[in-house]
Coordinates of C-alpha atoms in Angstrom, one line a residue:
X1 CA 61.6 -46.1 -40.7
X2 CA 60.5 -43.3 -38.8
X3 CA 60.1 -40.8 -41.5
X4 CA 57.9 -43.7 -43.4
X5 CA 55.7 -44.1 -39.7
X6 CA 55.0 -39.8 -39.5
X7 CA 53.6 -39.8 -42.8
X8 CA 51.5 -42.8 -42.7
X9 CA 50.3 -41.3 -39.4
X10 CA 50.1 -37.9 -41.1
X11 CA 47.8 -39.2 -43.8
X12 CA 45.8 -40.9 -41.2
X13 CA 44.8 -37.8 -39.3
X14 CA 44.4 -36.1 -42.9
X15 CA 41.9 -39.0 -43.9
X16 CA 40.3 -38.8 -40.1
X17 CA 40.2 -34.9 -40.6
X18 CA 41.9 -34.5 -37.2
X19 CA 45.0 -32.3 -36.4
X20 CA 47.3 -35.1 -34.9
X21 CA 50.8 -33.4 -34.2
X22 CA 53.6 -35.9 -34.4
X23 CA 56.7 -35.5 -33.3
X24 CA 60.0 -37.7 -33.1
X25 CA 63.0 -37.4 -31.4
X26 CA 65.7 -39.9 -31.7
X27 CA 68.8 -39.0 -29.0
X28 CA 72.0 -40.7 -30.6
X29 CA 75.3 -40.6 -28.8
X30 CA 77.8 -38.1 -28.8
X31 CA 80.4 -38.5 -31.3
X32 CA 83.8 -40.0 -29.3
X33 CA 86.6 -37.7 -28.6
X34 CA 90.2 -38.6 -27.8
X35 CA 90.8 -36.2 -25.2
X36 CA 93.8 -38.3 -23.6
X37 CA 94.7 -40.9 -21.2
X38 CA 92.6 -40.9 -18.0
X39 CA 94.6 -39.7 -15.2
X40 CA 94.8 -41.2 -12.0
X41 CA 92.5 -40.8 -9.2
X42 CA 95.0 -38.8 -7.2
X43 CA 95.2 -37.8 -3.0
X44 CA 91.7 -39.5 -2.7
X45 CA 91.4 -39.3 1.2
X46 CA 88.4 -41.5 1.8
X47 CA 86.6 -44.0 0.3
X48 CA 82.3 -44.4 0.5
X49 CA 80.8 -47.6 -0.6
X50 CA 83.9 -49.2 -2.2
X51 CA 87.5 -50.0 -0.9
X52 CA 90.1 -47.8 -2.9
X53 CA 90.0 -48.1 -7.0
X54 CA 92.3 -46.9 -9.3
X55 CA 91.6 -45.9 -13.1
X56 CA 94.4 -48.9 -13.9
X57 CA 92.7 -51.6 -12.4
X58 CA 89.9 -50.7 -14.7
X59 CA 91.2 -51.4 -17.7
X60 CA 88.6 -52.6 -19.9
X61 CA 85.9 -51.2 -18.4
X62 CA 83.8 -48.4 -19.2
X63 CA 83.8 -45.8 -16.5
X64 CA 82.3 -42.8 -15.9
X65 CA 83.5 -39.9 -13.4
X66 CA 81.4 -37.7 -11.3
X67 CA 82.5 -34.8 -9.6
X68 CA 80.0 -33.4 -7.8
X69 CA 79.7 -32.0 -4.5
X70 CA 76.3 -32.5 -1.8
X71 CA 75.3 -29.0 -1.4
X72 CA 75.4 -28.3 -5.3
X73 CA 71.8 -28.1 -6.8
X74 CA 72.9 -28.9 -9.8
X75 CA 74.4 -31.7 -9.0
X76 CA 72.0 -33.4 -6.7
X77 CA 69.6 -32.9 -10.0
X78 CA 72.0 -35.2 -11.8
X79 CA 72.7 -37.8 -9.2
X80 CA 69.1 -40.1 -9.9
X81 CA 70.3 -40.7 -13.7
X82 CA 74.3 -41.4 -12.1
X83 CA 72.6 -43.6 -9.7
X84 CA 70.1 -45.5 -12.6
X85 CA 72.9 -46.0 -14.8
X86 CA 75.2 -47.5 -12.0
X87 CA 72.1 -49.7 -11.8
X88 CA 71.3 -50.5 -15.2
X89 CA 74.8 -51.3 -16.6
X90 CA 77.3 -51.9 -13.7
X91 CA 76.8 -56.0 -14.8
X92 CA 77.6 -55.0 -18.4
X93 CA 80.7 -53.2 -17.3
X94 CA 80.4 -50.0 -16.1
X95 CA 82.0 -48.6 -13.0
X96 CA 80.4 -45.3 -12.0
X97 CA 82.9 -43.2 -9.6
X98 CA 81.6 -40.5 -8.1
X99 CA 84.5 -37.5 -7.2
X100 CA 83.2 -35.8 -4.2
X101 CA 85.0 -32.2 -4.4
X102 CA 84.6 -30.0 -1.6
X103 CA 83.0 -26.0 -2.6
X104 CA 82.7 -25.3 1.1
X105 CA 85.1 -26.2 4.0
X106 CA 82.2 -28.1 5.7
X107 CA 81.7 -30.3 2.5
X108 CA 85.4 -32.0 3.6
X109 CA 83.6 -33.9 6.8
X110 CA 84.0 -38.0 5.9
X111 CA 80.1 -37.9 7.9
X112 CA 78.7 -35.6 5.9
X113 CA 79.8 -37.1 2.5
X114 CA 78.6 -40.5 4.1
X115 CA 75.3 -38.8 5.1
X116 CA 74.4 -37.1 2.1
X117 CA 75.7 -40.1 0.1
X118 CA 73.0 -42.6 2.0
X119 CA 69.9 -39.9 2.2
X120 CA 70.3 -39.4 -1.6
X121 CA 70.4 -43.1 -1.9
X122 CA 73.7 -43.9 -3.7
X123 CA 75.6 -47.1 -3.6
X124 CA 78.3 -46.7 -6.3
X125 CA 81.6 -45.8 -5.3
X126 CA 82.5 -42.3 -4.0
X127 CA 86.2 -40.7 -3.9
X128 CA 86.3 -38.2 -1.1
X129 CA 88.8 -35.4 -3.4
X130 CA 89.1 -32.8 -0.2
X131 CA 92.2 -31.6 -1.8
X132 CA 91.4 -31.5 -5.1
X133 CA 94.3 -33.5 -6.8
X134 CA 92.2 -35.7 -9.2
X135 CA 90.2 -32.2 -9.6
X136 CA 93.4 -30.8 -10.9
X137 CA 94.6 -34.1 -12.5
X138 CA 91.6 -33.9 -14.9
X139 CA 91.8 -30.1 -15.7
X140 CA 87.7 -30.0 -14.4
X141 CA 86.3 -26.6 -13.3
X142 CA 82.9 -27.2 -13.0
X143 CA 80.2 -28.7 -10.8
X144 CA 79.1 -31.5 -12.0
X145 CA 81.0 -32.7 -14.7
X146 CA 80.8 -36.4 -16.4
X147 CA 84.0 -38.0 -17.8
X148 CA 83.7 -41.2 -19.7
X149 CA 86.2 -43.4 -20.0
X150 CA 86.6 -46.3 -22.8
X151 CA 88.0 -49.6 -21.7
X152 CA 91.3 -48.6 -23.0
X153 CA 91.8 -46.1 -20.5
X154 CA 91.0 -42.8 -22.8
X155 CA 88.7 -40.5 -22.2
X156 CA 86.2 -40.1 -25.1
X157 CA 83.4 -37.9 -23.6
X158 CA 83.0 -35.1 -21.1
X159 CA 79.5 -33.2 -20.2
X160 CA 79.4 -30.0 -17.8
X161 CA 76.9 -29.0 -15.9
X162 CA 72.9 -30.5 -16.2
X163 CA 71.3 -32.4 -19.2
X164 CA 72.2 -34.5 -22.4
X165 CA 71.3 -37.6 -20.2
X166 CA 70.3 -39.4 -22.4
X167 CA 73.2 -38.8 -25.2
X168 CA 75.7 -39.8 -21.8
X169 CA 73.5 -42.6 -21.4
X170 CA 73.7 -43.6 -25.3
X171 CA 77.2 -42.7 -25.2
X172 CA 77.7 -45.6 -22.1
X173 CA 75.8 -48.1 -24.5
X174 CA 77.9 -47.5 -27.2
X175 CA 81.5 -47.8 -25.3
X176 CA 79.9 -50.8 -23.4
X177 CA 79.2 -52.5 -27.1
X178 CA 82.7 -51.9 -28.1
X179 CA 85.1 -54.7 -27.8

């Protein structure tokens, strides 16, 4: 369908004698991995914006995991599509869980996670990770990092660093449709 819409509009601007550049770009999802059984959300000492939640309890919802830290720049960049698509599908089924991971000793302060988490305007749930055991439970090594997990517990996508939003967000759609 698009191929057939770029060259009627080609043959428009040929017939109008203009030089109309047309361009598509069509973002599918990523293709679903089976990279294992989600592990548990392990030594979480705090809790922001939710009582405690465990990856069991979610069974059959999608979920996606966060880690991210407030003083990361990269991370802060990614937090307004986390925050959106906590928004736009949380009724459809996803559970967004951000993993707050500590870089810097000061980053381990309960107020500071609670400040940063309410000036940057996030209401989904946030694990305070101070000691890194669902870091190390999920093998991550980067800042952020996206986990998706299907609504049988596996996790079937991963994304480092900025970018790709909207193949993670395509991605969400697609596990979401799944029954």
């Amino acid at each position: 369908m698009i191929s057939t819409i770029k060259k009627l509009l080609i043959a428009a601007s040929i017939v109008a004698g203009s030089s109309l550049a047309i361009t598509a770009h069509v973002t599918q999802a990523a293709p679903l991995q089976d990279l294992g059984q989600a592990p548990a959300l392990a030594g979480i000492e705090h809790w922001i914006n939710s009582p405690p939640l465990n990856i069991e309890q979610l069974r059959g919802k999608v979920v996606l995991v966060d880690f991210w830290t407030y003083t990361c720049i990269n991370c802060v960049n990614t937090l307004p599509y986390v925050q959106q698509w906590h928004d736009k599908y949380k009724d459809q089924g996803l559970t967004v869980i951000g993993v707050h991971t500590p870089e810097f000793p000061f980053e381990r302060s309960t107020s500071n996670v609670e400040a940063a988490a309410k000036r940057l305007g996030l209401s989904y749930p946030i694990a305070q990770d101070n000691r890194y055991a669902t870091w190390r439970a999920y093998r991550n090594q980067y800042w952020p990092a996206f986990y998706l997990i299907d609504k049988k517990g596996r996790i079937v996508y991963q994304h480092f660093g900025e970018g790709d939003y909207a193949e993670t967000e395509n991605t969400i759609r697609v596990l979401l449709a799944q029954p």
